Coordinates of C-alpha atoms in Angstrom, one line a residue:
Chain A
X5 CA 0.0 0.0 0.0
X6 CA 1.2 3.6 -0.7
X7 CA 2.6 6.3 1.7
X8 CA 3.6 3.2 4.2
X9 CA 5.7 5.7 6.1
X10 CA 3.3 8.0 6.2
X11 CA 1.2 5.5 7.7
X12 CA 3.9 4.5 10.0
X13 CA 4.3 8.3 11.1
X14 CA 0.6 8.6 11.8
X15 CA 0.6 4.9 14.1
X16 CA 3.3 6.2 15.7
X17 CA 1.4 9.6 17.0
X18 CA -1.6 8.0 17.9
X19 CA 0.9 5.4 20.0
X20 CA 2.6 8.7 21.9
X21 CA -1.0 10.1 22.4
X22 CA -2.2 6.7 24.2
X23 CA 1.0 6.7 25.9
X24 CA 0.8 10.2 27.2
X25 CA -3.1 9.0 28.5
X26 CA -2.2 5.9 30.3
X27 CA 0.4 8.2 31.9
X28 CA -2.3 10.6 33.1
X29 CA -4.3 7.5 33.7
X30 CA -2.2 6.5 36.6
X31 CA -1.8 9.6 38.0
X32 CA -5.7 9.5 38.4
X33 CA -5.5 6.2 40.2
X34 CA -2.9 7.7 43.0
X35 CA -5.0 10.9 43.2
X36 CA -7.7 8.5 43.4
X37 CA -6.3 7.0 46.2
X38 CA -4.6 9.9 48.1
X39 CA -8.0 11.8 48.0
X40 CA -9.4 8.5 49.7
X41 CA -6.8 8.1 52.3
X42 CA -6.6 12.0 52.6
X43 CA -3.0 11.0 52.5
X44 CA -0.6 13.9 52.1
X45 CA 2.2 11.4 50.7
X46 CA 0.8 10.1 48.0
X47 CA -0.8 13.2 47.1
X48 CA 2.7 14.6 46.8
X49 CA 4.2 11.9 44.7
X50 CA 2.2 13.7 41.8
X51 CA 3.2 17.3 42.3
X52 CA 5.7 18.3 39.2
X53 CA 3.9 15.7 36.9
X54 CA 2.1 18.5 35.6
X55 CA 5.3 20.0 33.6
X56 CA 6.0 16.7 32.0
X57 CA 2.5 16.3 30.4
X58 CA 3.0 19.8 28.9
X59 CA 6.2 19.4 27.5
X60 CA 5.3 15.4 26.2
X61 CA 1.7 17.5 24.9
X62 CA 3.8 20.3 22.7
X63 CA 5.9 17.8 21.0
X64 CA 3.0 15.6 20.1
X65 CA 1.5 19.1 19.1
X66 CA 4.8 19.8 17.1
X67 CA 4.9 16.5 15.3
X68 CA 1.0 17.8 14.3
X69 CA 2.4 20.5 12.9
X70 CA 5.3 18.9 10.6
X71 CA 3.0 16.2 9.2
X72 CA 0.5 18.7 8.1
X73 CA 3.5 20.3 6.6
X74 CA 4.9 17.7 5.1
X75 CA 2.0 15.1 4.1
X76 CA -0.9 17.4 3.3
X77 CA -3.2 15.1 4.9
X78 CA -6.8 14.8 3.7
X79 CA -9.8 12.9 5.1
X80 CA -9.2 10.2 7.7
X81 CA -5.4 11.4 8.1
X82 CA -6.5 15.1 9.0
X83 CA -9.6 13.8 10.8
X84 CA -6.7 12.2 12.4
X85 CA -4.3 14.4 13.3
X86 CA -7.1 17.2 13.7
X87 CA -8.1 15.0 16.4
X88 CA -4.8 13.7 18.3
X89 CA -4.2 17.7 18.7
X90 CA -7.3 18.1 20.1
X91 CA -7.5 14.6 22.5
X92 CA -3.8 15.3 23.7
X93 CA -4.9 18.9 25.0
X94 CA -7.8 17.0 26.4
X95 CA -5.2 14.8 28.3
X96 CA -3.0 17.7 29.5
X97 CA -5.5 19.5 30.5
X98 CA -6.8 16.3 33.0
X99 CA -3.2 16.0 34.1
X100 CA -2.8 19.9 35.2
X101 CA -6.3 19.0 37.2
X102 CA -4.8 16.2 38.4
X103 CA -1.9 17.9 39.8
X104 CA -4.4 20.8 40.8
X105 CA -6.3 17.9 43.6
X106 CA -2.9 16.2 44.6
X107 CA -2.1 19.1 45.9
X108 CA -5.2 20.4 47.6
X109 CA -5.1 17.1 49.5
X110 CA -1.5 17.2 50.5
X111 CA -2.6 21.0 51.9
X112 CA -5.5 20.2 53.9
X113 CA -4.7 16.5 54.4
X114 CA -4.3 17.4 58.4
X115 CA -7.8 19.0 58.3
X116 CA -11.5 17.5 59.7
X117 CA -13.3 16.5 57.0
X118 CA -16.9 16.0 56.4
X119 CA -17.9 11.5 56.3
X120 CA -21.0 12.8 54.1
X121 CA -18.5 14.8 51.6
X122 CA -15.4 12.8 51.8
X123 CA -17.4 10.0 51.0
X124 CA -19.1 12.1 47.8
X125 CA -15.6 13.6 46.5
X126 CA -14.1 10.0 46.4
X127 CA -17.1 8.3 44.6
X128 CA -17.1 11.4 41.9
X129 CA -13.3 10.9 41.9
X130 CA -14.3 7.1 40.6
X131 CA -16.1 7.7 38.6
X132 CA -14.3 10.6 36.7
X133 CA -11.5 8.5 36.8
X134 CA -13.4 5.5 35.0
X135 CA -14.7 7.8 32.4
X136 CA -11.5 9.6 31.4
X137 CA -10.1 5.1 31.3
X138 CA -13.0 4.8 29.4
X139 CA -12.5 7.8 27.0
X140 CA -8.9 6.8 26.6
X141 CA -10.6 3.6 25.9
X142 CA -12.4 4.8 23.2
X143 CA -10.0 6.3 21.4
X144 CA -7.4 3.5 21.2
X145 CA -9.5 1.0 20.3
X146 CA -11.8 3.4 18.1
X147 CA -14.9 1.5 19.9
X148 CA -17.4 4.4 18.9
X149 CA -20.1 1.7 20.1
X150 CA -18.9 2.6 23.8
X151 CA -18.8 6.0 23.6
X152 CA -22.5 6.5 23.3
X153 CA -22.4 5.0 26.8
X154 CA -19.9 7.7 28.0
X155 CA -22.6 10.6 28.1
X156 CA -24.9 8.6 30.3
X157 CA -22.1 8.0 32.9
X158 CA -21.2 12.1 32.7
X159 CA -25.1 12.5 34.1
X160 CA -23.6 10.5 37.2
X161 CA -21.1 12.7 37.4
X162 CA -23.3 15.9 37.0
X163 CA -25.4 14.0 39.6
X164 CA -22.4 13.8 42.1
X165 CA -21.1 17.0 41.2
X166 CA -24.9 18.8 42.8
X167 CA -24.8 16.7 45.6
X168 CA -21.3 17.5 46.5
X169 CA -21.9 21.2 46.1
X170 CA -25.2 21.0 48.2
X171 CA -23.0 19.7 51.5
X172 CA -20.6 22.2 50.9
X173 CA -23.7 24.7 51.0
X174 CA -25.0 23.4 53.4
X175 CA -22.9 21.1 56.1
X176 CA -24.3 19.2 58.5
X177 CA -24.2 19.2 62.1
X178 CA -21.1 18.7 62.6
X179 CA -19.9 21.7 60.8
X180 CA -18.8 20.0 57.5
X181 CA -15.4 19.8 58.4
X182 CA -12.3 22.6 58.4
X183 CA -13.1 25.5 56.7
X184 CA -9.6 25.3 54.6
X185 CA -10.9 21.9 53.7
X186 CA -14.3 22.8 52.6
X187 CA -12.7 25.7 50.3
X188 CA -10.4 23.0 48.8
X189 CA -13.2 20.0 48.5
X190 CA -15.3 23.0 46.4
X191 CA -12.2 23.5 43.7
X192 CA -12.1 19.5 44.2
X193 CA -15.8 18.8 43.0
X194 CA -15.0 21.7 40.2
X195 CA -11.7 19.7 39.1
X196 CA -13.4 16.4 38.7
X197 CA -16.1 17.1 37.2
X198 CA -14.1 19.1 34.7
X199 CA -11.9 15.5 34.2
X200 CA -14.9 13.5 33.7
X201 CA -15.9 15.8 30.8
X202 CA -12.3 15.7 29.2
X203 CA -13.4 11.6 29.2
X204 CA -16.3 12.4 27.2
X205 CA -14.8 14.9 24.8
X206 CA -11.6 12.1 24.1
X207 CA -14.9 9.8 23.4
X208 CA -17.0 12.3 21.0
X209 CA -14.1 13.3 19.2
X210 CA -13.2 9.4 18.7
X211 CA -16.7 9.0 17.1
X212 CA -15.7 12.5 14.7
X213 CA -12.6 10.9 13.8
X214 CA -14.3 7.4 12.8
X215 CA -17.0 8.5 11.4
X216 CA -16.7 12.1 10.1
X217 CA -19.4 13.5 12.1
X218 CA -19.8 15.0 15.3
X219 CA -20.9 13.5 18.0
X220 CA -23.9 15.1 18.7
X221 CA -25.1 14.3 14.7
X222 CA -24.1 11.0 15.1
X223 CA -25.6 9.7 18.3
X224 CA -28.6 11.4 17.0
X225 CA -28.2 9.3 13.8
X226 CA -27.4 6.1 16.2
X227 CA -31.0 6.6 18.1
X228 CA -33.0 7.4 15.5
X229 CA -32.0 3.6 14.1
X230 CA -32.4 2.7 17.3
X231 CA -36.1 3.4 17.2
X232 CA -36.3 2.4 13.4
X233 CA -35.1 -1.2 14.5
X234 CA -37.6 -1.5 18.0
X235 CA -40.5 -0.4 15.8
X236 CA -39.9 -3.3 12.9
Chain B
X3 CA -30.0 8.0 -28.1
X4 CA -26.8 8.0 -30.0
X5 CA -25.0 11.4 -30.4
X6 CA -22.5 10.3 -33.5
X7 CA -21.7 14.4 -35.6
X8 CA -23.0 13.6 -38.5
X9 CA -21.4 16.7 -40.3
X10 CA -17.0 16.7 -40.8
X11 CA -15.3 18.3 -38.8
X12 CA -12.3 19.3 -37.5
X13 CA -11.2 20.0 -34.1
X14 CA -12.1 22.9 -32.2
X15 CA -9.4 24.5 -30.3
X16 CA -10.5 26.6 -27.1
X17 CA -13.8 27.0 -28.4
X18 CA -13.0 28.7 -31.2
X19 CA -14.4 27.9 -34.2
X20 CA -12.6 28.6 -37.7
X21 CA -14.4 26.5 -39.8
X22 CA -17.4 28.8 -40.4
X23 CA -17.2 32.6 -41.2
X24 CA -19.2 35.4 -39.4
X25 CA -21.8 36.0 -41.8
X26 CA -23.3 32.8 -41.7
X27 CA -23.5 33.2 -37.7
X28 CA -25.7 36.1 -37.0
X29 CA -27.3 35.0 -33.9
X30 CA -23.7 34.0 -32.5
X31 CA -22.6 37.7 -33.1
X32 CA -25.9 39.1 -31.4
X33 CA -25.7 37.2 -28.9
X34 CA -21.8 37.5 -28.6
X35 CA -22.2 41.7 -28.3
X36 CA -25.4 41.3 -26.3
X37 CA -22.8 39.3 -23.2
X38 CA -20.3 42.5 -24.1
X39 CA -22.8 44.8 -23.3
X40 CA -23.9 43.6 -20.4
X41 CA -21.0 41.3 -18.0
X42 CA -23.4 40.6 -15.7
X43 CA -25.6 38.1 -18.0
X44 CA -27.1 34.7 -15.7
X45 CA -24.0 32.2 -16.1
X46 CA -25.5 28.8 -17.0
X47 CA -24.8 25.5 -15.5
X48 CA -25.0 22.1 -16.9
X49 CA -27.0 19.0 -16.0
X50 CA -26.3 15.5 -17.4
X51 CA -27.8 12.9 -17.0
X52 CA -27.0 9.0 -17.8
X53 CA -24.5 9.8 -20.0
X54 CA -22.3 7.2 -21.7
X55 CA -19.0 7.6 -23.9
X56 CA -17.8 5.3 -26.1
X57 CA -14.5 4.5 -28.4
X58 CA -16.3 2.2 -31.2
X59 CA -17.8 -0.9 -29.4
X60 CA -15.1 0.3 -26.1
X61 CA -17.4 2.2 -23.3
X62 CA -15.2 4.5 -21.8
X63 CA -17.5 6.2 -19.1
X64 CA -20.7 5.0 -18.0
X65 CA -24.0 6.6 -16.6
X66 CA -22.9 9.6 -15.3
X67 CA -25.5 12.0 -13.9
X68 CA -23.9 15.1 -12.6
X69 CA -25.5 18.8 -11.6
X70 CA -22.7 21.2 -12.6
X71 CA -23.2 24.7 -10.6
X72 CA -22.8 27.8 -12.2
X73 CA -20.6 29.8 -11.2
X74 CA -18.5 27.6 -8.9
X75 CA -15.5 25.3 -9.8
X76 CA -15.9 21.6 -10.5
X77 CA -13.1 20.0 -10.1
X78 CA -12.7 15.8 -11.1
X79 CA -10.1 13.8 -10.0
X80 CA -9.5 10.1 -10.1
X81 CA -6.7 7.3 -11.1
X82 CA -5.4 7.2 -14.9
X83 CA -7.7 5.8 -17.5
X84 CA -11.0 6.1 -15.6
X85 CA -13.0 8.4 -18.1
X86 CA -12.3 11.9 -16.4
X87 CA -11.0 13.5 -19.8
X88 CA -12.8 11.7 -21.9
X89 CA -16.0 12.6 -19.7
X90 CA -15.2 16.2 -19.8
X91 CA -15.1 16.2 -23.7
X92 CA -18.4 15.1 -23.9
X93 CA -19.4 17.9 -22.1
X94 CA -18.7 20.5 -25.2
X95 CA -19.3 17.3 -28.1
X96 CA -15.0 17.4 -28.6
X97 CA -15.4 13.9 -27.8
X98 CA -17.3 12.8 -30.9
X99 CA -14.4 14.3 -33.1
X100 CA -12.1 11.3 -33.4
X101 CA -13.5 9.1 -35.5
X102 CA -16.3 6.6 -34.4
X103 CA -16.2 7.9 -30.8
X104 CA -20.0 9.0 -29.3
X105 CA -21.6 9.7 -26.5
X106 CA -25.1 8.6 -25.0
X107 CA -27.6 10.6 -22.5
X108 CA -28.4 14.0 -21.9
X109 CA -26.1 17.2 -21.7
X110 CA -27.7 20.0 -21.0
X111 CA -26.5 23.8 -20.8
X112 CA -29.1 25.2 -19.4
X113 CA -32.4 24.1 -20.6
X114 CA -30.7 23.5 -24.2
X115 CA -29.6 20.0 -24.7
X116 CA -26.5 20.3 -26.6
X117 CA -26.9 16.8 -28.2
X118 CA -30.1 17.8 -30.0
X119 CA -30.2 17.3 -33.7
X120 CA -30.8 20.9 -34.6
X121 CA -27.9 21.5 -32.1
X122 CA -24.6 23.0 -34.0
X123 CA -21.5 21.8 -32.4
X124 CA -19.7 24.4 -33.4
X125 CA -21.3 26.7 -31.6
X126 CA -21.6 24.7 -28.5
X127 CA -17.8 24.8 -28.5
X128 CA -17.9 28.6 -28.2
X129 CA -20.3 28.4 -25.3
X130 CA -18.4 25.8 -23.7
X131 CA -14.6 26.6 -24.4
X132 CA -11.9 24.2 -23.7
X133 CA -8.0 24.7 -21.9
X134 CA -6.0 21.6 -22.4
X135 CA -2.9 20.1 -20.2
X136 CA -0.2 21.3 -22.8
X137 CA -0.6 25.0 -24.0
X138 CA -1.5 25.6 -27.2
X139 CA -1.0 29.3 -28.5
X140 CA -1.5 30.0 -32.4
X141 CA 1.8 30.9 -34.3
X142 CA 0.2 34.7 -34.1
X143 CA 0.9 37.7 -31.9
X144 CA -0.4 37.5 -28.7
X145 CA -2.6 40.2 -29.4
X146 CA -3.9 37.9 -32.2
X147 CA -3.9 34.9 -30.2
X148 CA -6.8 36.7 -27.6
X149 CA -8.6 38.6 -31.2
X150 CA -8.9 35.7 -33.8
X151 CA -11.4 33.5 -32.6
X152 CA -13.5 36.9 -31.2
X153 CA -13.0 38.1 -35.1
X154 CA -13.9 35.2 -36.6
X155 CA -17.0 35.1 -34.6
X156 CA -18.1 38.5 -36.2
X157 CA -16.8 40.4 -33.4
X158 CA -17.6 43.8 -33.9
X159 CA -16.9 45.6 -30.8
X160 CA -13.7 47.6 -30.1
X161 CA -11.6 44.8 -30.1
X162 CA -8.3 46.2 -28.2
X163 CA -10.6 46.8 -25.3
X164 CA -11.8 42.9 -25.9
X165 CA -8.0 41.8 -25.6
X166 CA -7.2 43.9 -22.7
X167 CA -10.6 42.8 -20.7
X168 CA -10.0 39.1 -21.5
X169 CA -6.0 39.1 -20.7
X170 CA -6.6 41.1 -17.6
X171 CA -9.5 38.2 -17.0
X172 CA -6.9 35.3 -17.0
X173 CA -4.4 37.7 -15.1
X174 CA -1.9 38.1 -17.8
X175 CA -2.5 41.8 -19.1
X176 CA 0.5 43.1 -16.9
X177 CA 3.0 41.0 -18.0
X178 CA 2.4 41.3 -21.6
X179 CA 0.8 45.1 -22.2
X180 CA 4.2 46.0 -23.6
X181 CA 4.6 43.5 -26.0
X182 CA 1.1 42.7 -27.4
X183 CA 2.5 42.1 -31.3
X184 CA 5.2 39.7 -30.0
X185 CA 4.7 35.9 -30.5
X186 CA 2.9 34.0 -28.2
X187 CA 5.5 31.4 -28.4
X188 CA 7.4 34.0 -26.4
X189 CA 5.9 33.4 -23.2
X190 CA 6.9 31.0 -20.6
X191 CA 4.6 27.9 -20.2
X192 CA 2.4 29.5 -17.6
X193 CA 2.2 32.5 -19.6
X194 CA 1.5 30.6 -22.8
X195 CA -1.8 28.6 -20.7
X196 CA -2.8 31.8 -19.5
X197 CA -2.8 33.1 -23.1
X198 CA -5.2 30.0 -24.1
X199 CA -7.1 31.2 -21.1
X200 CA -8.0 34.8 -22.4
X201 CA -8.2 33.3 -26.2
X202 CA -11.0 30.9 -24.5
X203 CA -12.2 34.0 -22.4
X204 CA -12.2 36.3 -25.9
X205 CA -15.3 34.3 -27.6
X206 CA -17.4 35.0 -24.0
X207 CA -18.2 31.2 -23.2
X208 CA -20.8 30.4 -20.2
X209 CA -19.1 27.1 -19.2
X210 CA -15.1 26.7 -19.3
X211 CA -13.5 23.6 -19.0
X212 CA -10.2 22.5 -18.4
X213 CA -8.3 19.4 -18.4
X214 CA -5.0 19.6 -16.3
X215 CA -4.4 22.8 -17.3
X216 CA -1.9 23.3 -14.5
X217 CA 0.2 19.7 -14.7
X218 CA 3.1 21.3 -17.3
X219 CA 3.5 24.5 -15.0
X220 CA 5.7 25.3 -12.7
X221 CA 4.2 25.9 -9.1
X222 CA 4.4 29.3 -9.3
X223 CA 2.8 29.6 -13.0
X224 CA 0.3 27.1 -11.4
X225 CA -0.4 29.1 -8.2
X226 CA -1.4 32.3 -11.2
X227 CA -3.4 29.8 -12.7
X228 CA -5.5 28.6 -9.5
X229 CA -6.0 32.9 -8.6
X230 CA -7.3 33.1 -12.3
X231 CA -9.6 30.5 -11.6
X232 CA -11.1 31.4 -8.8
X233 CA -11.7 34.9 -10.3
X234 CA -13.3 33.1 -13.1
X235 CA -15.9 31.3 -11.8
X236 CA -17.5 35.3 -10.7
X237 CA -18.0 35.2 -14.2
X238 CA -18.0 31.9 -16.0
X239 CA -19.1 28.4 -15.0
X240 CA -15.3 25.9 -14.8
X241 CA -14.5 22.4 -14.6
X242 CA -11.2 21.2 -14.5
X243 CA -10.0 17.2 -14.6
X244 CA -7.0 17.6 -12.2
X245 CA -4.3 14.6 -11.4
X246 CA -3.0 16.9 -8.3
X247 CA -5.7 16.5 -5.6
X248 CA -4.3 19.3 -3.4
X249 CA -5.6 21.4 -6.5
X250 CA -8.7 20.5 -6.3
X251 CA -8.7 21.1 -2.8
X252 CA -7.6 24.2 -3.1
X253 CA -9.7 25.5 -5.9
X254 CA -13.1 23.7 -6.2
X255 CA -16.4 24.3 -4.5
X256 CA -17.4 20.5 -6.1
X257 CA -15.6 17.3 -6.7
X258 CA -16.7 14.1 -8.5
X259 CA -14.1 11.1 -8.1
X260 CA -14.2 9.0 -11.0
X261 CA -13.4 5.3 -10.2
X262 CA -13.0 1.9 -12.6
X263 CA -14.2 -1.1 -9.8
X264 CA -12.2 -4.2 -12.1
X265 CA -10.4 -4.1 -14.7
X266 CA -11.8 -3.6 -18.3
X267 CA -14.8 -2.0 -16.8
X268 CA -16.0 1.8 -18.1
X269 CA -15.1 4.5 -15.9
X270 CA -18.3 5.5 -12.8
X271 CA -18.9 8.7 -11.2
X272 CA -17.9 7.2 -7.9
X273 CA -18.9 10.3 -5.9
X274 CA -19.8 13.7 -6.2
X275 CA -20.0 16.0 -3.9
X276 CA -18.9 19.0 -1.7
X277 CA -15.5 19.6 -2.0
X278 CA -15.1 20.3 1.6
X279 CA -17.1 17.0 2.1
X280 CA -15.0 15.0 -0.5
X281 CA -11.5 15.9 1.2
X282 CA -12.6 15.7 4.5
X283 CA -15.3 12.8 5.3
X284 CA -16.0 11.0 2.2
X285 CA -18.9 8.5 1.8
X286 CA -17.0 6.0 -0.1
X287 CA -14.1 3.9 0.9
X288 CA -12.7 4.3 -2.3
X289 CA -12.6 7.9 -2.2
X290 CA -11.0 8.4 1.0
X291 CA -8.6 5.5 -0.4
X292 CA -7.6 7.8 -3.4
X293 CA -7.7 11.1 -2.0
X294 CA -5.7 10.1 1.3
X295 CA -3.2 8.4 -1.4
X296 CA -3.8 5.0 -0.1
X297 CA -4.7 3.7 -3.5
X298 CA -3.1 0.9 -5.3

């Protein structure tokens, strides 16, 4: 076949854009876990991570640049290099939030907390956390078939996200915990939800890249067959 | 129905016609100073439908139906051999000049169907004028080049203003205003197709076509070329068969891709659409195949 180092260029992007995610990935998972323990040591392994992404995010962003220069791309090639620019700032971007919780915990992680709210942050840390996995997901395996699913689990986010501002409106009897804390857990709720929504935009841009259609079109496309199919 | 020219013929360069004088051609000379008059007359476009070319018993192209906008660019593109020039010369009947070569369907410029029997060829190739890959200037002055066809069409106008208007038109008029009697073998290459250009522009067609008018240039001759064109669809209705799909990126508001499925077959309009559509999410695998260069 034709332009096999072209090909071989473009395989290559896409590999250092899933690299770059399963990198962010893990920091998740200990932010995840630090946020749970409210432990200030794990929180602070992550600190500094934030730089790396950036820098790992620009050259992906250069080697954009040169192949557009270079290749000309067209079609499925720009649909794909339009959208490894686009799903790598998405990455960075969850990385710098990351970072952003890391080190709100390692701040307050000597602070009272709220049971009710600590409880609520760490299930909306899950579950941002699986949906920026599943995004990532998505977009290495090009399983557009999955990322219909991803806008369903961002309403339990949403969901989360109202009930975790609610406590901080309004803490219990107890007081809700150290002020300094409940400052922090706010910007926390604000950072997660934030991540779960870089999940879903990896997903509908996967679905743009496959198909050459947004993602709104094209889920809209997806249902009405839906309901075509349950009517015969 | 089988459009074979029944009357000889030779071939028509540019849509210029030198087989006929003026006087036989009234209505082509009233009509030509009626478009002088007035530059804003409505520019056609062209419908065909089902259309078929042929080589003998070979079919070349088959069942094309096509809407071709007016004033925009169409540009077609497509591998070697699979009916995108031949296609395009059915579009002004130059196909049906080599001998036992015809075309089936329905061309239409406007509501006229050029094809009809009552239809003179000749004067279809003046409405429809034709650029071709390798320049082809007359052994004339270049201010002859632009005036002969115009003249021989019973121009009657003030025919230095006609060669000015149709050299400034295909963006040459700068570069040559100070040397108008000097031979247009003179110019460089990309001079010499922009010469053709105001020669084709002189005889005020409504449809121009153009078949890899920019593949012998240089790309700075063949940047001039792509500024002309987008100037000239304001005025005129252009398609162009291109082998450089960058071009056709960069120029068209249409593409049609042109594909042969196996071997032997005639040449299909593949797909037609959108330009933007076309080089960014094609319908057809074989389209994103060719224009992402994946083909073969």
């Amino acid at each position: 076949m034709p332009r096999e180092t072209f090909q071989k260029e473009l395989d290559r992007l896409v590999e250092d854009v899933v690299e770059l995610g399963r990198e962010v990935e893990t920091c998740l998972v200990t932010m995840v876990e630090a946020l749970q323990a409210q432990d200030a040591e794990i929180a602070k392994k992550q600190i500094g991570v934030d730089s790396r992404y950036k820098e790992r995010g620009t050259e992906i962003d250069e080697e954009c640049m040169v192949l557009q220069a270079r290749q000309a791309p067209v079609a499925r090639d720009l649909r794909l290099i339009y959208t490894v620019q686009v799903v790598t700032n998405h990455l960075v971007r969850s990385g710098t939030l990351c970072e952003h919780i890391c080190h709100a915990v390692a701040e307050t992680a000597e602070s009272d907390r709220d049971p009710d709210l600590a409880a609520t942050l760490s299930e909306m840390a899950r579950a941002a956390n699986g949906l920026f996995r599943e995004g990532l997901d998505v977009f290495e395996q090009r399983d557009i078939d999955r990322a219909r699913d991803l806008e369903a689990a961002d309403d339990k986010v949403d969901l989360l996200y109202s009930e975790a501002m609610n406590l901080i409106v309004n803490p219990g009897k107890e007081g809700g915990g150290a002020p300094e804390w409940r400052t922090r857990a706010a910007l926390i709720v604000h950072y997660l939800e934030r991540i779960a929504d870089h999940g879903v935009d990896v997903g509908g841009r996967t679905v743009f890249l496959v198909t050459g259609e947004r993602m709104e079109s094209a889920m809209r496309q997806y249902r009405d067959r839906r309901v075509d199919l349950d009517e015969d | 129905m089988d459009h074979r020219e029944t009357k000889e013929e030779g071939l028509s360069l540019s849509g210029i016609s030198g087989e006929r004088p003026s006087e036989e051609r009234p209505e082509a000379r009233e009509r030509q100073e009626a478009r002088a008059s007035s530059k804003q007359d409505a520019v056609l476009g062209m419908k065909i439908e089902n259309l078929s070319a042929f080589y003998g018993s070979f079919k070349a192209v088959t069942d094309v139906s096509m809407d071709i906008q007016a004033n925009k660019v169409t540009a077609l593109i497509g591998p070697s051999g699979c009916g995108k020039s031949t296609y395009i010369r059915c579009l002004n009947r130059m196909h049906e000049v080599i001998p036992g070569a015809y075309a089936e369907g329905g061309v239409k410029l406007g509501d006229q169907d050029i094809y009809a029997k009552n239809t003179d060829p000749v004067t279809i190739r003046r409405r429809i004028g034709m650029v071709f890959q390798k320049p082809n200037p007359f052994s004339k002055s270049i201010y002859e080049n632009v005036a002969w066809g115009a003249r021989i069409n019973g121009y009657k106008g003030d025919m230095d203003e006609l060669v000015e208007r149709s050299l400034k038109r295909a963006a040459l008029w700068d570069e040559v205003k100070d040397k108008l009697k000097k031979s247009g073998f003179d110019l460089s290459g990309g001079q010499q197709q922009r010469l053709v250009i105001a020669r084709t522009l002189a005889v005020e067609p409504e449809v121009i076509l153009m078949d890899e008018p920019a593949s012998a240039l240089d790309p700075v001759s063949t940047q001039k070329i792509e500024d002309t064109m987008a100037d000239l669809k304001k005025r005129y209705t252009v398609v162009i068969v291109t082998h450089n799909m960058q071009q056709a990126a960069r120029i068209s508001d249409y593409t049609g891709f042109f594909y042969i499925e196996h071997m032997g077959d005639p040449g299909r309009l593949w797909e037609f659409d959108e330009t933007d559509k076309i080089f960014s999410s094609p319908e057809r695998k074989e389209t994103e195949d060719y224009v992402t260069g994946r083909f073969g």
